[in-house]
Coordinates of N, CA, C and O in Angstrom, one line a residue:
M1 N 5.7 30.4 -11.6 CA 5.0 29.3 -10.9 C 5.4 28.0 -11.5 O 5.5 27.8 -12.7
A2 N 5.8 27.0 -10.7 CA 6.3 25.7 -11.1 C 5.1 24.9 -11.8 O 4.0 25.0 -11.4
N3 N 5.5 24.2 -12.8 CA 4.6 23.3 -13.5 C 4.2 22.2 -12.5 O 5.1 21.6 -11.9
I4 N 2.9 22.0 -12.4 CA 2.4 21.0 -11.4 C 3.0 19.6 -11.7 O 3.3 18.8 -10.7
Y5 N 3.2 19.2 -12.9 CA 3.8 17.9 -13.2 C 5.2 17.8 -12.8 O 5.7 16.8 -12.4
D6 N 6.0 18.9 -13.0 CA 7.3 18.9 -12.5 C 7.4 18.7 -11.0 O 8.2 18.0 -10.5
S7 N 6.5 19.3 -10.3 CA 6.4 19.2 -8.8 C 6.1 17.7 -8.5 O 6.6 17.1 -7.6
A8 N 5.2 17.1 -9.3 CA 4.8 15.7 -9.0 C 6.0 14.8 -9.3 O 6.3 13.9 -8.5
Y9 N 6.8 15.1 -10.3 CA 8.0 14.3 -10.5 C 9.0 14.5 -9.5 O 9.8 13.6 -9.1
D10 N 9.1 15.7 -8.9 CA 10.0 16.0 -7.8 C 9.6 15.2 -6.6 O 10.4 14.6 -5.9
L11 N 8.3 15.1 -6.4 CA 7.8 14.3 -5.3 C 8.0 12.9 -5.4 O 8.4 12.2 -4.5
E12 N 7.9 12.4 -6.7 CA 8.2 10.9 -6.9 C 9.6 10.7 -6.6 O 10.0 9.6 -6.0
K13 N 10.5 11.6 -7.0 CA 11.9 11.4 -6.8 C 12.2 11.4 -5.3 O 13.0 10.6 -4.8
A14 N 11.6 12.3 -4.6 CA 11.8 12.4 -3.1 C 11.3 11.1 -2.4 O 12.0 10.6 -1.5
I15 N 10.2 10.5 -2.9 CA 9.7 9.3 -2.3 C 10.7 8.2 -2.6 O 11.1 7.4 -1.8
R16 N 11.2 8.1 -3.9 CA 12.1 7.1 -4.3 C 13.5 7.2 -3.5 O 14.1 6.2 -3.2
N17 N 13.8 8.4 -3.1 CA 15.1 8.6 -2.4 C 14.9 8.6 -0.9 O 15.9 8.8 -0.1
S18 N 13.7 8.4 -0.4 CA 13.4 8.4 1.0 C 14.0 7.2 1.8 O 14.1 6.1 1.2
D19 N 14.2 7.4 3.0 CA 14.6 6.2 3.9 C 13.5 5.2 3.9 O 13.9 4.0 3.9
E20 N 12.3 5.6 3.9 CA 11.2 4.6 3.9 C 11.2 3.7 2.7 O 11.0 2.5 2.8
F21 N 11.4 4.3 1.5 CA 11.4 3.6 0.3 C 12.6 2.7 0.2 O 12.6 1.5 -0.2
T22 N 13.8 3.2 0.7 CA 15.0 2.4 0.7 C 14.9 1.2 1.5 O 15.2 0.1 1.1
R23 N 14.3 1.4 2.7 CA 14.1 0.2 3.6 C 13.1 -0.8 3.0 O 13.2 -2.0 3.1
L24 N 12.0 -0.3 2.4 CA 11.0 -1.1 1.7 C 11.7 -1.9 0.6 O 11.5 -3.2 0.5
K25 N 12.5 -1.3 -0.2 CA 13.2 -2.0 -1.3 C 14.2 -3.0 -0.8 O 14.2 -4.2 -1.3
N26 N 14.9 -2.7 0.3 CA 15.8 -3.7 0.9 C 15.0 -4.9 1.4 O 15.4 -6.1 1.2
A27 N 13.9 -4.7 2.0 CA 13.1 -5.8 2.6 C 12.5 -6.6 1.4 O 12.5 -7.8 1.5
Y28 N 12.1 -5.9 0.4 CA 11.5 -6.6 -0.8 C 12.6 -7.5 -1.5 O 12.4 -8.6 -1.8
D29 N 13.8 -6.9 -1.6 CA 14.9 -7.7 -2.2 C 15.2 -8.9 -1.4 O 15.5 -10.0 -1.9
A30 N 15.2 -8.8 -0.1 CA 15.5 -9.9 0.8 C 14.4 -11.0 0.6 O 14.8 -12.2 0.5
V31 N 13.2 -10.7 0.5 CA 12.1 -11.7 0.2 C 12.3 -12.3 -1.2 O 12.2 -13.5 -1.3
M32 N 12.6 -11.5 -2.2 CA 12.8 -12.1 -3.5 C 14.0 -12.9 -3.7 O 14.1 -13.8 -4.5
A33 N 15.0 -12.7 -2.8 CA 16.2 -13.5 -2.8 C 16.0 -14.9 -2.2 O 16.9 -15.8 -2.4
D34 N 15.0 -15.1 -1.4 CA 14.7 -16.4 -0.8 C 13.6 -17.0 -1.5 O 12.4 -16.6 -1.4
E35 N 13.8 -18.1 -2.2 CA 12.8 -18.8 -3.1 C 11.6 -19.2 -2.3 O 10.4 -19.0 -2.7
S36 N 11.7 -19.7 -1.1 CA 10.6 -20.1 -0.3 C 9.8 -18.8 0.1 O 8.5 -18.9 0.1
A37 N 10.4 -17.8 0.6 CA 9.7 -16.6 1.0 C 9.0 -16.0 -0.2 O 7.9 -15.5 -0.1
K38 N 9.7 -16.0 -1.4 CA 9.1 -15.4 -2.6 C 7.8 -16.2 -3.0 O 6.8 -15.5 -3.3
R39 N 7.8 -17.5 -2.9 CA 6.6 -18.3 -3.2 C 5.5 -17.9 -2.2 O 4.4 -17.7 -2.6
M40 N 5.8 -17.8 -0.9 CA 4.8 -17.5 0.1 C 4.3 -16.1 -0.2 O 3.1 -15.9 -0.1
F41 N 5.1 -15.2 -0.5 CA 4.7 -13.8 -0.7 C 3.9 -13.7 -2.0 O 2.8 -13.0 -2.0
D42 N 4.3 -14.4 -3.0 CA 3.5 -14.4 -4.3 C 2.1 -15.0 -4.0 O 1.1 -14.5 -4.5
N43 N 2.0 -16.1 -3.2 CA 0.8 -16.7 -2.9 C -0.1 -15.7 -2.1 O -1.3 -15.5 -2.4
F44 N 0.5 -15.0 -1.2 CA -0.2 -14.0 -0.4 C -0.8 -12.9 -1.3 O -1.9 -12.5 -1.2
R45 N 0.1 -12.4 -2.2 CA -0.4 -11.3 -3.1 C -1.5 -11.7 -4.0 O -2.5 -11.0 -4.2
N46 N -1.4 -12.9 -4.5 CA -2.4 -13.5 -5.4 C -3.7 -13.6 -4.7 O -4.8 -13.3 -5.2
T47 N -3.6 -14.2 -3.5 CA -4.9 -14.3 -2.7 C -5.5 -13.0 -2.4 O -6.7 -12.8 -2.6
Q48 N -4.7 -12.0 -2.1 CA -5.2 -10.6 -1.9 C -5.9 -10.0 -3.1 O -7.0 -9.5 -3.0
M49 N -5.2 -10.2 -4.2 CA -5.7 -9.6 -5.5 C -7.0 -10.3 -5.9 O -8.0 -9.7 -6.4
E50 N -7.1 -11.6 -5.7 CA -8.3 -12.4 -6.1 C -9.5 -11.9 -5.3 O -10.6 -11.7 -5.8
L51 N -9.3 -11.7 -4.0 CA -10.4 -11.3 -3.1 C -10.8 -9.8 -3.4 O -12.0 -9.5 -3.4
Q52 N -9.8 -9.0 -3.7 CA -10.1 -7.6 -4.0 C -10.9 -7.5 -5.3 O -11.9 -6.8 -5.4
E53 N -10.5 -8.3 -6.3 CA -11.2 -8.4 -7.6 C -12.7 -8.8 -7.4 O -13.6 -8.2 -8.0
K54 N -12.9 -9.8 -6.6 CA -14.2 -10.3 -6.3 C -15.1 -9.2 -5.7 O -16.2 -9.0 -6.0
Q55 N -14.5 -8.5 -4.7 CA -15.2 -7.4 -4.0 C -15.5 -6.3 -5.0 O -16.6 -5.8 -5.0
M56 N -14.6 -5.9 -5.8 CA -14.8 -4.9 -6.8 C -15.9 -5.2 -7.8 O -16.6 -4.4 -8.3
Q57 N -16.1 -6.5 -8.1 CA -17.1 -7.0 -9.0 C -18.4 -7.3 -8.3 O -19.4 -7.7 -8.9
G58 N -18.4 -7.0 -7.0 CA -19.7 -7.2 -6.2 C -20.0 -8.7 -5.9 O -21.1 -9.0 -5.6
Q59 N -19.0 -9.6 -6.1 CA -19.2 -11.0 -5.9 C -19.0 -11.3 -4.4 O -18.2 -10.6 -3.7
E60 N -19.8 -12.2 -3.9 CA -19.7 -12.6 -2.5 C -18.4 -13.4 -2.3 O -18.1 -14.3 -3.1
I61 N -17.8 -13.2 -1.1 CA -16.6 -14.0 -0.8 C -17.0 -15.0 0.2 O -17.6 -14.7 1.3
S62 N -16.8 -16.3 -0.1 CA -17.2 -17.4 0.8 C -16.4 -17.5 2.1 O -15.3 -16.9 2.2
E63 N -17.0 -18.1 3.0 CA -16.3 -18.3 4.3 C -15.1 -19.1 4.1 O -14.1 -18.9 4.8
E64 N -15.1 -20.1 3.2 CA -13.9 -20.8 2.9 C -12.8 -19.9 2.4 O -11.6 -20.1 2.8
E65 N -13.1 -19.0 1.5 CA -12.1 -18.1 1.0 C -11.5 -17.2 2.0 O -10.3 -16.9 2.1
V66 N -12.4 -16.7 2.9 CA -12.0 -15.9 4.0 C -11.0 -16.7 5.0 O -10.0 -16.1 5.4
E67 N -11.4 -17.9 5.2 CA -10.6 -18.7 6.1 C -9.2 -19.0 5.4 O -8.2 -19.0 6.1
E68 N -9.2 -19.3 4.2 CA -8.0 -19.6 3.4 C -7.1 -18.3 3.4 O -5.9 -18.4 3.7
A69 N -7.7 -17.2 3.2 CA -6.9 -15.9 3.2 C -6.3 -15.7 4.6 O -5.2 -15.2 4.7
R70 N -7.1 -15.9 5.7 CA -6.6 -15.8 7.0 C -5.4 -16.7 7.3 O -4.4 -16.2 7.9
K71 N -5.5 -17.9 6.8 CA -4.3 -18.8 7.0 C -3.1 -18.3 6.2 O -2.0 -18.4 6.7
V72 N -3.3 -17.8 5.0 CA -2.2 -17.3 4.2 C -1.5 -16.1 5.0 O -0.3 -16.0 5.0
V73 N -2.4 -15.2 5.5 CA -1.8 -14.1 6.2 C -1.1 -14.5 7.4 O 0.0 -14.0 7.7
E74 N -1.6 -15.4 8.2 CA -0.9 -15.9 9.4 C 0.4 -16.5 9.0 O 1.4 -16.3 9.7
L75 N 0.5 -17.3 7.9 CA 1.7 -17.9 7.5 C 2.8 -16.9 7.1 O 3.9 -17.0 7.6
V76 N 2.4 -15.9 6.3 CA 3.4 -14.9 5.9 C 3.8 -14.0 7.1 O 5.0 -13.6 7.1
Q77 N 3.0 -13.8 8.0 CA 3.3 -13.0 9.2 C 4.4 -13.7 10.1 O 5.1 -13.0 10.8
Q78 N 4.4 -15.0 10.0 CA 5.4 -15.8 10.8 C 6.7 -15.8 10.1 O 7.7 -16.1 10.8
H79 N 6.8 -15.4 8.8 CA 8.1 -15.4 8.1 C 8.8 -14.1 8.4 O 8.2 -13.0 8.1
E80 N 9.9 -14.1 9.0 CA 10.6 -12.9 9.4 C 10.8 -11.9 8.3 O 10.5 -10.7 8.5
D81 N 11.3 -12.3 7.1 CA 11.5 -11.4 6.0 C 10.3 -10.8 5.5 O 10.2 -9.6 5.2
I82 N 9.2 -11.6 5.3 CA 8.0 -11.1 4.8 C 7.3 -10.2 5.8 O 6.8 -9.1 5.4
S83 N 7.4 -10.5 7.1 CA 6.8 -9.7 8.1 C 7.5 -8.3 8.1 O 6.9 -7.2 8.2
A84 N 8.8 -8.3 7.9 CA 9.6 -7.0 7.8 C 9.2 -6.3 6.6 O 9.0 -5.0 6.7
L85 N 9.0 -6.9 5.5 CA 8.5 -6.3 4.3 C 7.2 -5.6 4.5 O 7.0 -4.5 4.1
M86 N 6.3 -6.3 5.1 CA 4.9 -5.8 5.3 C 5.0 -4.5 6.3 O 4.3 -3.6 6.1
E87 N 5.9 -4.6 7.3 CA 6.0 -3.4 8.2 C 6.6 -2.2 7.4 O 6.1 -1.1 7.6
E88 N 7.6 -2.5 6.6 CA 8.1 -1.3 5.8 C 7.1 -0.8 4.8 O 7.1 0.4 4.6
E89 N 6.3 -1.7 4.2 CA 5.3 -1.2 3.3 C 4.3 -0.3 4.0 O 3.9 0.7 3.5
Q90 N 3.9 -0.7 5.2 CA 3.0 0.1 6.0 C 3.6 1.5 6.3 O 2.9 2.5 6.3
R91 N 4.9 1.5 6.7 CA 5.5 2.8 7.0 C 5.5 3.7 5.7 O 5.2 4.9 5.9
L92 N 5.8 3.2 4.6 CA 5.8 4.0 3.4 C 4.3 4.4 3.0 O 4.1 5.5 2.6
N93 N 3.4 3.5 3.3 CA 2.0 3.9 3.0 C 1.5 5.1 3.9 O 0.7 5.9 3.5
V94 N 2.0 5.1 5.2 CA 1.7 6.2 6.0 C 2.2 7.5 5.4 O 1.5 8.5 5.4
V95 N 3.4 7.5 4.9 CA 4.0 8.7 4.3 C 3.2 9.1 3.1 O 2.8 10.3 2.9
I96 N 2.9 8.1 2.2 CA 2.1 8.4 1.0 C 0.7 9.0 1.4 O 0.2 9.9 0.7
N97 N 0.1 8.4 2.4 CA -1.2 8.9 2.8 C -1.1 10.3 3.4 O -2.0 11.2 3.1
D98 N -0.1 10.6 4.1 CA 0.2 12.0 4.6 C 0.3 13.0 3.4 O -0.3 14.0 3.4
V99 N 1.1 12.6 2.4 CA 1.4 13.4 1.3 C 0.0 13.6 0.5 O -0.3 14.7 0.1
S100 N -0.7 12.6 0.4 CA -2.0 12.7 -0.3 C -2.9 13.7 0.4 O -3.6 14.5 -0.2
R101 N -3.0 13.6 1.7 CA -3.8 14.6 2.5 C -3.3 16.0 2.2 O -4.1 16.9 2.1
I102 N -2.0 16.2 2.2 CA -1.4 17.5 2.0 C -1.8 18.0 0.6 O -2.3 19.2 0.5
I103 N -1.7 17.2 -0.4 CA -1.9 17.7 -1.8 C -3.4 17.8 -2.1 O -3.7 18.6 -3.1
T104 N -4.2 17.2 -1.4 CA -5.7 17.3 -1.6 C -6.3 18.4 -0.7 O -7.5 18.6 -0.8
Q105 N -5.5 19.0 0.1 CA -6.0 20.1 1.0 C -6.7 21.2 0.3 O -7.8 21.6 0.8
P106 N -6.3 21.7 -0.9 CA -7.0 22.7 -1.6 C -8.5 22.3 -1.9 O -9.4 23.1 -1.8
L107 N -8.6 21.0 -2.3 CA -10.0 20.5 -2.6 C -10.8 20.4 -1.3 O -12.0 20.7 -1.3
E108 N -10.2 19.9 -0.3 CA -10.9 19.8 1.0 C -11.3 21.2 1.5 O -12.5 21.3 2.0
E109 N -10.5 22.2 1.3 CA -10.8 23.5 1.8 C -12.0 24.1 0.9 O -12.8 24.8 1.4
L110 N -11.9 23.7 -0.4 CA -13.0 24.2 -1.3 C -14.3 23.6 -1.1 O -15.3 24.2 -1.0
Y111 N -14.3 22.2 -0.9 CA -15.5 21.5 -0.8 C -15.9 21.0 0.6 O -17.0 20.7 0.9
G112 N -14.9 20.9 1.4 CA -15.0 20.2 2.7 C -15.8 20.9 3.7 O -16.4 20.3 4.6
N113 N -15.8 22.2 3.7 CA -16.5 22.9 4.8 C -17.2 24.1 4.3 O -16.8 25.3 4.4
P114 N -18.4 23.9 3.7 CA -19.2 25.0 3.0 C -19.7 26.0 4.0 O -19.8 27.2 3.7
E115 N -19.8 25.6 5.3 CA -20.3 26.6 6.3 C -19.3 27.7 6.5 O -19.6 28.8 6.7
A116 N -18.0 27.3 6.5 CA -16.9 28.3 6.8 C -16.9 29.3 5.7 O -16.7 30.5 5.9
E117 N -17.1 28.9 4.4 CA -17.1 29.8 3.3 C -18.3 30.8 3.4 O -18.2 31.9 3.1
A118 N -19.5 30.3 3.8 CA -20.7 31.1 3.9 C -20.5 32.2 5.0 O -21.1 33.3 4.9
E119 N -19.6 31.9 6.0 CA -19.4 32.9 7.0 C -18.5 34.0 6.6 O -18.5 35.1 7.2
E120 N -17.7 33.8 5.5 CA -16.7 34.8 5.1 C -17.3 36.0 4.4 O -18.3 36.2 4.0

């Protein structure tokens, strides 16, 4: 039986070598090569992280912060390279979420449907 960590590293390598990751990396490199796009993207990421941090700490997010975040999102979505990066990130996230569902299936089967086990 294969070591579970070896399988995890094989999965990491498969993700790294996937078309989805390659397209994401190319899109990321394009944004990082453009100073203006990089600044916009960094501002977007900082805004995201600040709001997530506040949420995790249970702090209320003001209407002004929500409005500012909305403006930042609108701005980055209008930038062709950043928009492409966000699309590629979403595609890879779909793959990672699918993989996560697959690898957690044994737990879901164990805990997710107690009625089915009672019938067996």
